[in-house]
Tab-separated table of N, CA and C in Angstrom:
chain	number	residue	atom	x	y	z
M	1	MET	N	-4.997	-123.796	-114.850
M	1	MET	CA	-6.243	-124.539	-114.874
M	1	MET	C	-7.234	-123.977	-113.852
M	2	GLN	N	-6.728	-123.683	-112.658
M	2	GLN	CA	-7.580	-123.151	-111.590
M	2	GLN	C	-8.179	-121.807	-111.994
M	3	ARG	N	-7.397	-121.008	-112.706
M	3	ARG	CA	-7.872	-119.699	-113.140
M	3	ARG	C	-8.999	-119.838	-114.165
M	4	ARG	N	-8.889	-120.825	-115.043
M	4	ARG	CA	-9.922	-121.060	-116.042
M	4	ARG	C	-11.236	-121.477	-115.382
M	5	VAL	N	-11.134	-122.303	-114.357
M	5	VAL	CA	-12.341	-122.755	-113.645
M	5	VAL	C	-13.008	-121.578	-112.954
M	6	ARG	N	-12.236	-120.727	-112.313
M	6	ARG	CA	-12.794	-119.544	-111.658
M	6	ARG	C	-13.441	-118.600	-112.660
M	7	LEU	N	-12.805	-118.428	-113.802
M	7	LEU	CA	-13.364	-117.576	-114.846
M	7	LEU	C	-14.663	-118.165	-115.376
M	8	PHE	N	-14.704	-119.490	-115.533
M	8	PHE	CA	-15.914	-120.173	-115.987
M	8	PHE	C	-17.057	-119.976	-114.988
M	9	VAL	N	-16.761	-120.143	-113.713
M	9	VAL	CA	-17.792	-119.971	-112.682
M	9	VAL	C	-18.252	-118.518	-112.627
M	10	PHE	N	-17.326	-117.577	-112.685
M	10	PHE	CA	-17.678	-116.163	-112.647
M	10	PHE	C	-18.550	-115.786	-113.851
M	11	ALA	N	-18.175	-116.262	-115.033
M	11	ALA	CA	-18.975	-115.981	-116.228
M	11	ALA	C	-20.339	-116.652	-116.132
M	12	GLY	N	-20.372	-117.870	-115.612
M	12	GLY	CA	-21.643	-118.575	-115.455
M	12	GLY	C	-22.579	-117.870	-114.496
M	13	VAL	N	-22.041	-117.425	-113.374
M	13	VAL	CA	-22.861	-116.689	-112.400
M	13	VAL	C	-23.359	-115.385	-113.019
M	14	GLY	N	-22.498	-114.702	-113.750
M	14	GLY	CA	-22.914	-113.465	-114.413
M	14	GLY	C	-24.030	-113.694	-115.416
M	15	LEU	N	-23.932	-114.753	-116.193
M	15	LEU	CA	-24.980	-115.064	-117.163
M	15	LEU	C	-26.285	-115.460	-116.472
M	16	ILE	N	-26.185	-116.189	-115.374
M	16	ILE	CA	-27.391	-116.576	-114.637
M	16	ILE	C	-28.063	-115.346	-114.035
M	17	VAL	N	-27.280	-114.439	-113.487
M	17	VAL	CA	-27.842	-113.199	-112.930
M	17	VAL	C	-28.508	-112.379	-114.033
M	18	LEU	N	-27.861	-112.274	-115.181
M	18	LEU	CA	-28.444	-111.548	-116.309
M	18	LEU	C	-29.733	-112.226	-116.785
M	19	LEU	N	-29.722	-113.547	-116.889
M	19	LEU	CA	-30.918	-114.290	-117.274
M	19	LEU	C	-32.041	-114.072	-116.268
M	20	TYR	N	-31.700	-114.099	-114.980
M	20	TYR	CA	-32.701	-113.881	-113.936
M	20	TYR	C	-33.353	-112.503	-114.082
M	21	ILE	N	-32.535	-111.493	-114.250
M	21	ILE	CA	-33.058	-110.128	-114.350
M	21	ILE	C	-33.947	-109.975	-115.573
M	22	VAL	N	-33.508	-110.485	-116.712
M	22	VAL	CA	-34.292	-110.354	-117.940
M	22	VAL	C	-35.613	-111.110	-117.819
M	23	LEU	N	-35.553	-112.361	-117.351
M	23	LEU	CA	-36.779	-113.161	-117.256
M	23	LEU	C	-37.789	-112.584	-116.272
M	24	HIS	N	-37.313	-112.036	-115.186
M	24	HIS	CA	-38.230	-111.579	-114.150
M	24	HIS	C	-38.757	-110.168	-114.381
M	25	LEU	N	-38.053	-109.369	-115.161
M	25	LEU	CA	-38.531	-108.013	-115.414
M	25	LEU	C	-39.500	-107.923	-116.582
M	26	ILE	N	-39.511	-108.951	-117.443
M	26	ILE	CA	-40.434	-108.929	-118.577
M	26	ILE	C	-41.870	-109.046	-118.064
M	27	ASN	N	-42.713	-108.115	-118.457
M	27	ASN	CA	-44.140	-108.109	-118.082
M	27	ASN	C	-44.337	-108.246	-116.576
M	28	ILE	N	-43.657	-107.432	-115.829
M	28	ILE	CA	-43.725	-107.523	-114.365
M	28	ILE	C	-45.132	-107.243	-113.846
M	29	SER	N	-45.908	-106.469	-114.584
M	29	SER	CA	-47.271	-106.149	-114.150
M	29	SER	C	-48.332	-106.974	-114.868
M	30	ALA	N	-47.923	-108.019	-115.580
M	30	ALA	CA	-48.882	-108.804	-116.360
M	30	ALA	C	-49.868	-109.546	-115.469
M	31	LEU	N	-49.406	-110.058	-114.351
M	31	LEU	CA	-50.308	-110.748	-113.432
M	31	LEU	C	-51.129	-109.724	-112.661
M	32	PRO	N	-52.388	-110.005	-112.437
M	32	PRO	CA	-53.189	-109.061	-111.638
M	32	PRO	C	-52.698	-109.032	-110.189
M	33	VAL	N	-53.040	-107.984	-109.504
M	33	VAL	CA	-52.595	-107.834	-108.122
M	33	VAL	C	-53.243	-108.921	-107.263
M	34	PHE	N	-52.420	-109.558	-106.463
M	34	PHE	CA	-52.857	-110.606	-105.554
M	34	PHE	C	-53.328	-109.943	-104.260
M	35	ALA	N	-54.250	-110.560	-103.553
M	35	ALA	CA	-54.831	-109.938	-102.351
M	35	ALA	C	-53.759	-109.626	-101.309
M	36	ASP	N	-52.859	-110.561	-101.057
M	36	ASP	CA	-51.805	-110.308	-100.072
M	36	ASP	C	-50.866	-109.198	-100.525
M	37	GLU	N	-50.610	-109.129	-101.823
M	37	GLU	CA	-49.780	-108.039	-102.332
M	37	GLU	C	-50.413	-106.690	-102.018
M	38	ALA	N	-51.694	-106.593	-102.243
M	38	ALA	CA	-52.396	-105.331	-101.980
M	38	ALA	C	-52.313	-104.960	-100.503
M	39	ILE	N	-52.426	-105.947	-99.642
M	39	ILE	CA	-52.336	-105.688	-98.201
M	39	ILE	C	-50.950	-105.171	-97.838
M	40	TYR	N	-49.907	-105.826	-98.327
M	40	TYR	CA	-48.541	-105.413	-97.985
M	40	TYR	C	-48.216	-104.034	-98.553
M	41	ILE	N	-48.698	-103.760	-99.756
M	41	ILE	CA	-48.468	-102.440	-100.343
M	41	ILE	C	-49.196	-101.374	-99.533
M	42	ARG	N	-50.403	-101.682	-99.082
M	42	ARG	CA	-51.156	-100.711	-98.265
M	42	ARG	C	-50.439	-100.441	-96.957
M	43	TRP	N	-49.926	-101.477	-96.319
M	43	TRP	CA	-49.189	-101.269	-95.075
M	43	TRP	C	-47.962	-100.397	-95.312
M	44	ALA	N	-47.267	-100.630	-96.424
M	44	ALA	CA	-46.101	-99.806	-96.748
M	44	ALA	C	-46.510	-98.360	-97.015
M	45	GLN	N	-47.669	-98.163	-97.641
M	45	GLN	CA	-48.167	-96.802	-97.870
M	45	GLN	C	-48.462	-96.105	-96.541
M	46	LEU	N	-49.053	-96.843	-95.610
M	46	LEU	CA	-49.337	-96.257	-94.295
M	46	LEU	C	-48.042	-95.858	-93.589
M	47	ILE	N	-47.032	-96.704	-93.668
M	47	ILE	CA	-45.739	-96.380	-93.059
M	47	ILE	C	-45.141	-95.148	-93.727
M	48	LEU	N	-45.264	-95.070	-95.039
M	48	LEU	CA	-44.721	-93.933	-95.776
M	48	LEU	C	-45.434	-92.638	-95.393
M	49	ASP	N	-46.738	-92.725	-95.138
M	49	ASP	CA	-47.510	-91.541	-94.770
M	49	ASP	C	-47.264	-91.080	-93.338
M	50	ASP	N	-47.205	-92.024	-92.396
M	50	ASP	CA	-47.034	-91.672	-90.982
M	50	ASP	C	-46.185	-92.752	-90.296
M	51	VAL	N	-44.882	-92.529	-90.298
M	51	VAL	CA	-43.936	-93.536	-89.806
M	51	VAL	C	-44.154	-93.837	-88.331
M	52	GLN	N	-44.306	-92.824	-87.516
M	52	GLN	CA	-44.398	-93.055	-86.070
M	52	GLN	C	-45.632	-93.867	-85.694
M	53	ARG	N	-46.702	-93.670	-86.381
M	53	ARG	CA	-47.940	-94.352	-86.039
M	53	ARG	C	-48.008	-95.779	-86.588
M	54	TYR	N	-47.471	-95.994	-87.800
M	54	TYR	CA	-47.654	-97.274	-88.480
M	54	TYR	C	-46.369	-98.091	-88.646
M	55	TRP	N	-45.317	-97.747	-87.958
M	55	TRP	CA	-44.035	-98.417	-88.115
M	55	TRP	C	-44.131	-99.930	-87.881
M	56	LEU	N	-44.872	-100.346	-86.887
M	56	LEU	CA	-45.017	-101.766	-86.574
M	56	LEU	C	-46.420	-102.282	-86.883
M	57	PHE	N	-47.081	-101.678	-87.852
M	57	PHE	CA	-48.442	-102.055	-88.192
M	57	PHE	C	-48.539	-103.495	-88.694
M	58	ALA	N	-47.510	-103.982	-89.355
M	58	ALA	CA	-47.536	-105.351	-89.887
M	58	ALA	C	-47.606	-106.394	-88.785
M	59	LEU	N	-47.191	-106.042	-87.584
M	59	LEU	CA	-47.234	-106.997	-86.482
M	59	LEU	C	-48.660	-107.287	-86.018
M	60	ASN	N	-49.630	-106.462	-86.394
M	60	ASN	CA	-51.026	-106.726	-86.044
M	60	ASN	C	-51.536	-108.016	-86.669
M	61	ASP	N	-50.949	-108.401	-87.785
M	61	ASP	CA	-51.357	-109.609	-88.490
M	61	ASP	C	-50.476	-110.804	-88.123
M	62	GLY	N	-49.513	-110.594	-87.263
M	62	GLY	CA	-48.617	-111.672	-86.870
M	62	GLY	C	-47.490	-111.919	-87.849
M	63	LYS	N	-47.267	-110.987	-88.747
M	63	LYS	CA	-46.209	-111.145	-89.747
M	63	LYS	C	-45.046	-110.235	-89.398
M	64	THR	N	-43.874	-110.672	-89.785
M	64	THR	CA	-42.694	-109.840	-89.543
M	64	THR	C	-42.713	-108.652	-90.501
M	65	PRO	N	-42.339	-107.484	-90.023
M	65	PRO	CA	-42.480	-106.274	-90.849
M	65	PRO	C	-41.330	-106.011	-91.814
M	66	LEU	N	-40.307	-106.866	-91.866
M	66	LEU	CA	-39.140	-106.569	-92.688
M	66	LEU	C	-39.480	-106.424	-94.165
M	67	PHE	N	-40.330	-107.277	-94.683
M	67	PHE	CA	-40.698	-107.170	-96.095
M	67	PHE	C	-41.456	-105.870	-96.365
M	68	VAL	N	-42.367	-105.531	-95.487
M	68	VAL	CA	-43.134	-104.288	-95.664
M	68	VAL	C	-42.189	-103.097	-95.562
M	69	TRP	N	-41.257	-103.136	-94.634
M	69	TRP	CA	-40.284	-102.046	-94.513
M	69	TRP	C	-39.435	-101.923	-95.769
M	70	SER	N	-39.108	-103.049	-96.390
M	70	SER	CA	-38.277	-102.980	-97.591
M	70	SER	C	-39.047	-102.440	-98.796
M	71	ILE	N	-40.368	-102.495	-98.755
M	71	ILE	CA	-41.174	-101.938	-99.841
M	71	ILE	C	-41.246	-100.409	-99.752
M	72	VAL	N	-41.167	-99.864	-98.546
M	72	VAL	CA	-41.358	-98.425	-98.336
M	72	VAL	C	-40.416	-97.571	-99.194
M	73	PRO	N	-39.093	-97.811	-99.224
M	73	PRO	CA	-38.242	-96.964	-100.074
M	73	PRO	C	-38.589	-97.063	-101.556
M	74	ALA	N	-38.983	-98.249	-101.997
M	74	ALA	CA	-39.345	-98.406	-103.407
M	74	ALA	C	-40.607	-97.617	-103.733
M	75	LEU	N	-41.564	-97.573	-102.803
M	75	LEU	CA	-42.778	-96.789	-103.025
M	75	LEU	C	-42.475	-95.296	-103.079
M	76	ALA	N	-41.477	-94.876	-102.314
M	76	ALA	CA	-41.112	-93.457	-102.309
M	76	ALA	C	-40.446	-93.040	-103.616
M	77	VAL	N	-39.825	-93.986	-104.306
M	77	VAL	CA	-39.072	-93.655	-105.521
M	77	VAL	C	-39.898	-93.859	-106.787
M	78	LEU	N	-40.618	-94.956	-106.866
M	78	LEU	CA	-41.326	-95.314	-108.096
M	78	LEU	C	-42.787	-94.887	-108.051
M	79	ARG	N	-43.343	-94.603	-109.197
M	79	ARG	CA	-44.720	-94.132	-109.282
M	79	ARG	C	-45.723	-95.290	-109.204
M	80	ASP	N	-45.475	-96.373	-109.950
M	80	ASP	CA	-46.377	-97.526	-109.940
M	80	ASP	C	-46.081	-98.369	-108.699
M	81	GLN	N	-47.031	-98.435	-107.813
M	81	GLN	CA	-46.798	-99.078	-106.524
M	81	GLN	C	-46.693	-100.590	-106.634
M	82	LEU	N	-47.439	-101.196	-107.526
M	82	LEU	CA	-47.343	-102.639	-107.714
M	82	LEU	C	-45.986	-103.019	-108.282
M	83	GLU	N	-45.522	-102.265	-109.260
M	83	GLU	CA	-44.201	-102.535	-109.823
M	83	GLU	C	-43.109	-102.311	-108.789
M	84	ALA	N	-43.249	-101.307	-107.959
M	84	ALA	CA	-42.253	-101.047	-106.917
M	84	ALA	C	-42.155	-102.229	-105.952
M	85	ALA	N	-43.292	-102.725	-105.511
M	85	ALA	CA	-43.290	-103.856	-104.582
M	85	ALA	C	-42.754	-105.110	-105.252
M	86	ARG	N	-43.111	-105.319	-106.496
M	86	ARG	CA	-42.614	-106.514	-107.196
M	86	ARG	C	-41.130	-106.407	-107.504
M	87	LEU	N	-40.618	-105.201	-107.716
M	87	LEU	CA	-39.169	-105.038	-107.906
M	87	LEU	C	-38.406	-105.407	-106.641
M	88	VAL	N	-38.963	-105.077	-105.494
M	88	VAL	CA	-38.338	-105.477	-104.228
M	88	VAL	C	-38.301	-106.994	-104.135
M	89	SER	N	-39.385	-107.631	-104.509
M	89	SER	CA	-39.441	-109.090	-104.472
M	89	SER	C	-38.460	-109.705	-105.468
M	90	ILE	N	-38.298	-109.092	-106.628
M	90	ILE	CA	-37.324	-109.581	-107.609
M	90	ILE	C	-35.907	-109.443	-107.056
M	91	GLY	N	-35.619	-108.352	-106.367
M	91	GLY	CA	-34.309	-108.198	-105.733
M	91	GLY	C	-34.059	-109.252	-104.670
M	92	ILE	N	-35.078	-109.555	-103.888
M	92	ILE	CA	-34.957	-110.605	-102.883
M	92	ILE	C	-34.728	-111.952	-103.562
M	93	GLY	N	-35.408	-112.171	-104.686
M	93	GLY	CA	-35.211	-113.405	-105.433
M	93	GLY	C	-33.805	-113.527	-105.989
M	94	LEU	N	-33.223	-112.415	-106.423
M	94	LEU	CA	-31.846	-112.444	-106.902
M	94	LEU	C	-30.896	-112.830	-105.767
M	95	LEU	N	-31.150	-112.296	-104.589
M	95	LEU	CA	-30.350	-112.697	-103.429
M	95	LEU	C	-30.549	-114.186	-103.129
M	96	GLN	N	-31.757	-114.702	-103.356
M	96	GLN	CA	-32.029	-116.118	-103.152
M	96	GLN	C	-31.220	-116.975	-104.126
M	97	VAL	N	-31.130	-116.543	-105.369
M	97	VAL	CA	-30.344	-117.280	-106.361
M	97	VAL	C	-28.883	-117.354	-105.916
M	98	LEU	N	-28.342	-116.234	-105.466
M	98	LEU	CA	-26.951	-116.215	-104.994
M	98	LEU	C	-26.781	-117.042	-103.721
M	99	ALA	N	-27.775	-116.994	-102.841
M	99	ALA	CA	-27.704	-117.785	-101.609
M	99	ALA	C	-27.760	-119.274	-101.904
M	100	MET	N	-28.531	-119.662	-102.910
M	100	MET	CA	-28.570	-121.084	-103.290
M	100	MET	C	-27.213	-121.534	-103.833
M	101	GLY	N	-26.558	-120.675	-104.577
M	101	GLY	CA	-25.213	-120.996	-105.044
M	101	GLY	C	-24.247	-121.148	-103.889
M	102	TRP	N	-24.351	-120.268	-102.899
M	102	TRP	CA	-23.482	-120.349	-101.724
M	102	TRP	C	-23.766	-121.610	-100.922
M	103	LEU	N	-25.042	-121.917	-100.719
M	103	LEU	CA	-25.414	-123.119	-99.978
M	103	LEU	C	-24.934	-124.374	-100.697
M	104	THR	N	-25.050	-124.393	-102.004
M	104	THR	CA	-24.569	-125.542	-102.771
M	104	THR	C	-23.060	-125.653	-102.691
M	105	SER	N	-22.362	-124.526	-102.688
M	105	SER	CA	-20.902	-124.573	-102.595
M	105	SER	C	-20.438	-125.089	-101.233
M	106	LEU	N	-21.271	-124.938	-100.215
M	106	LEU	CA	-20.912	-125.469	-98.904
M	106	LEU	C	-21.096	-126.980	-98.816
M	107	THR	N	-21.992	-127.516	-99.634
M	107	THR	CA	-22.286	-128.943	-99.554
M	107	THR	C	-21.619	-129.765	-100.653
M	108	VAL	N	-21.507	-129.199	-101.847
M	108	VAL	CA	-20.938	-129.909	-102.985
M	108	VAL	C	-19.796	-129.070	-103.539
M	109	LYS	N	-18.692	-129.670	-103.850
M	109	LYS	CA	-17.542	-128.914	-104.333
M	109	LYS	C	-17.470	-128.807	-105.855
M	110	ARG	N	-18.397	-129.426	-106.568
M	110	ARG	CA	-18.380	-129.342	-108.028
M	110	ARG	C	-18.946	-128.003	-108.466
M	111	LYS	N	-18.210	-127.306	-109.301
M	111	LYS	CA	-18.627	-125.978	-109.765
M	111	LYS	C	-19.883	-126.065	-110.624
M	112	SER	N	-20.028	-127.151	-111.383
M	112	SER	CA	-21.215	-127.284	-112.224
M	112	SER	C	-22.478	-127.437	-111.377
M	113	ALA	N	-22.360	-128.079	-110.220
M	113	ALA	CA	-23.521	-128.221	-109.334
M	113	ALA	C	-23.961	-126.864	-108.796
M	114	ILE	N	-23.010	-126.001	-108.513
M	114	ILE	CA	-23.339	-124.650	-108.038
M	114	ILE	C	-24.106	-123.890	-109.113
M	115	LEU	N	-23.608	-123.951	-110.337
M	115	LEU	CA	-24.277	-123.246	-111.430
M	115	LEU	C	-25.652	-123.834	-111.721
M	116	TRP	N	-25.783	-125.148	-111.651
M	116	TRP	CA	-27.083	-125.782	-111.881
M	116	TRP	C	-28.092	-125.381	-110.809
M	117	SER	N	-27.654	-125.342	-109.561
M	117	SER	CA	-28.597	-124.950	-108.506
M	117	SER	C	-29.066	-123.512	-108.698
M	118	MET	N	-28.162	-122.651	-109.100
M	118	MET	CA	-28.543	-121.262	-109.343
M	118	MET	C	-29.460	-121.144	-110.558
M	119	LEU	N	-29.158	-121.910	-111.602
M	119	LEU	CA	-29.996	-121.866	-112.797
M	119	LEU	C	-31.393	-122.403	-112.516
M	120	LEU	N	-31.485	-123.480	-111.758
M	120	LEU	CA	-32.794	-124.030	-111.424
M	120	LEU	C	-33.592	-123.081	-110.537
M	121	THR	N	-32.922	-122.397	-109.633
M	121	THR	CA	-33.612	-121.405	-108.807
M	121	THR	C	-34.113	-120.251	-109.663
M	122	THR	N	-33.456	-119.994	-110.758
M	122	THR	CA	-33.873	-118.920	-111.656
M	122	THR	C	-35.093	-119.290	-112.485
M	123	VAL	N	-35.180	-120.532	-112.957
M	123	VAL	CA	-36.194	-120.855	-113.961
M	123	VAL	C	-37.312	-121.787	-113.493
M	124	LEU	N	-37.173	-122.461	-112.370
M	124	LEU	CA	-38.249	-123.356	-111.938
M	124	LEU	C	-39.514	-122.566	-111.630
M	125	PRO	N	-40.678	-123.073	-111.992
M	125	PRO	CA	-41.920	-122.288	-111.873
M	125	PRO	C	-42.246	-121.804	-110.464
M	126	ILE	N	-42.028	-122.604	-109.438
M	126	ILE	CA	-42.387	-122.161	-108.084
M	126	ILE	C	-41.525	-120.982	-107.658
M	127	TRP	N	-40.229	-121.046	-107.964
M	127	TRP	CA	-39.347	-119.922	-107.635
M	127	TRP	C	-39.718	-118.713	-108.489
M	128	PHE	N	-39.963	-118.973	-109.759
M	128	PHE	CA	-40.291	-117.885	-110.685
M	128	PHE	C	-41.541	-117.142	-110.225
M	129	PHE	N	-42.542	-117.864	-109.793
M	129	PHE	CA	-43.785	-117.240	-109.342
M	129	PHE	C	-43.560	-116.402	-108.084
M	130	TYR	N	-42.893	-116.971	-107.088
M	130	TYR	CA	-42.733	-116.253	-105.827
M	130	TYR	C	-41.753	-115.091	-105.921
M	131	HIS	N	-40.848	-115.134	-106.875
M	131	HIS	CA	-39.920	-114.018	-107.024
M	131	HIS	C	-40.519	-112.872	-107.822
M	132	ARG	N	-41.620	-113.119	-108.513
M	132	ARG	CA	-42.281	-112.047	-109.265
M	132	ARG	C	-43.449	-111.433	-108.518
M	133	MET	N	-43.932	-112.077	-107.494
M	133	MET	CA	-45.057	-111.566	-106.713
M	133	MET	C	-44.509	-110.889	-105.453
M	134	ALA	N	-45.129	-109.828	-105.031
M	134	ALA	CA	-44.693	-109.099	-103.838
M	134	ALA	C	-45.262	-109.788	-102.593
M	135	LEU	N	-44.688	-110.938	-102.269
M	135	LEU	CA	-45.143	-111.735	-101.132
M	135	LEU	C	-43.992	-111.933	-100.155
M	136	MET	N	-44.343	-112.148	-98.908
M	136	MET	CA	-43.329	-112.335	-97.866
M	136	MET	C	-42.627	-113.678	-97.952
M	137	ASP	N	-43.182	-114.622	-98.677
M	137	ASP	CA	-42.639	-115.971	-98.724
M	137	ASP	C	-41.222	-116.016	-99.292
M	138	GLY	N	-40.938	-115.181	-100.272
M	138	GLY	CA	-39.606	-115.158	-100.848
M	138	GLY	C	-38.557	-114.722	-99.837
M	139	LEU	N	-38.881	-113.711	-99.043
M	139	LEU	CA	-37.949	-113.249	-98.016
M	139	LEU	C	-37.778	-114.293	-96.918
M	140	LEU	N	-38.856	-114.965	-96.556
M	140	LEU	CA	-38.779	-116.037	-95.564
M	140	LEU	C	-37.871	-117.155	-96.045
M	141	THR	N	-38.003	-117.521	-97.305
M	141	THR	CA	-37.158	-118.575	-97.869
M	141	THR	C	-35.701	-118.138	-97.924
M	142	LEU	N	-35.470	-116.885	-98.252
M	142	LEU	CA	-34.094	-116.374	-98.269
M	142	LEU	C	-33.476	-116.472	-96.881
M	143	TRP	N	-34.212	-116.060	-95.848
M	143	TRP	CA	-33.682	-116.128	-94.491
M	143	TRP	C	-33.429	-117.573	-94.065
M	144	PHE	N	-34.310	-118.484	-94.468
M	144	PHE	CA	-34.112	-119.894	-94.148
M	144	PHE	C	-32.864	-120.438	-94.842
M	145	THR	N	-32.668	-120.070	-96.104
M	145	THR	CA	-31.489	-120.524	-96.840
M	145	THR	C	-30.209	-119.985	-96.208
M	146	LEU	N	-30.226	-118.715	-95.832
M	146	LEU	CA	-29.050	-118.126	-95.190
M	146	LEU	C	-28.776	-118.753	-93.823
M	147	ALA	N	-29.831	-119.042	-93.070
M	147	ALA	CA	-29.647	-119.682	-91.766
M	147	ALA	C	-29.076	-121.081	-91.924
M	148	LEU	N	-29.590	-121.839	-92.881
M	148	LEU	CA	-29.060	-123.177	-93.131
M	148	LEU	C	-27.613	-123.113	-93.587
M	149	GLY	N	-27.305	-122.147	-94.440
M	149	GLY	CA	-25.925	-121.967	-94.880
M	149	GLY	C	-25.001	-121.602	-93.737
M	150	MET	N	-25.449	-120.748	-92.836
M	150	MET	CA	-24.614	-120.379	-91.685
M	150	MET	C	-24.386	-121.577	-90.756
M	151	ILE	N	-25.411	-122.394	-90.578
M	151	ILE	CA	-25.244	-123.598	-89.752
M	151	ILE	C	-24.191	-124.512	-90.374
M	152	LEU	N	-24.274	-124.730	-91.680
M	152	LEU	CA	-23.282	-125.587	-92.357
M	152	LEU	C	-21.897	-124.963	-92.336
M	153	TRP	N	-21.840	-123.648	-92.481
M	153	TRP	CA	-20.549	-122.965	-92.483
M	153	TRP	C	-19.876	-123.062	-91.107
M	154	PHE	N	-20.669	-122.876	-90.039
M	154	PHE	CA	-20.092	-122.993	-88.700
M	154	PHE	C	-19.742	-124.434	-88.365
M	155	ALA	N	-20.489	-125.391	-88.903
M	155	ALA	CA	-20.210	-126.801	-88.623
M	155	ALA	C	-18.884	-127.239	-89.241
M	156	LYS	N	-18.532	-126.609	-90.337
M	156	LYS	CA	-17.243	-126.959	-90.977
M	156	LYS	C	-16.113	-126.354	-90.194
């Protein structure tokens, strides 16, 4: 019985991850570029052009540079810069979906609740919007979710 439950959860997580990837990659460039996206992409371009000079350029605006740093390798590989930045954000969103499943597993022991939390993180409009746009908010939320999960994990 325990093996069947694990197989069900594993298959459910796999289907949710597949659903997330398909839903978020469709028409990734359909939305016009947002002003903040353009700023972050420009900062990543500056870092790509001259690392020593612009490595901490994002700190001039009071923002943490981790998101901009994570865009740099994608810009080096992909030709379309908007798609590259949005792919990074989609990857961060996928990590958010998995982190929500982990956080739910720390608080609720029902396997269906874990799958529901992951599914809702995949399809709810606010999550869907922020995971498709190259914005720092998705990474901030991921770090907050991981920090909350670590607090609960250490408390147990």
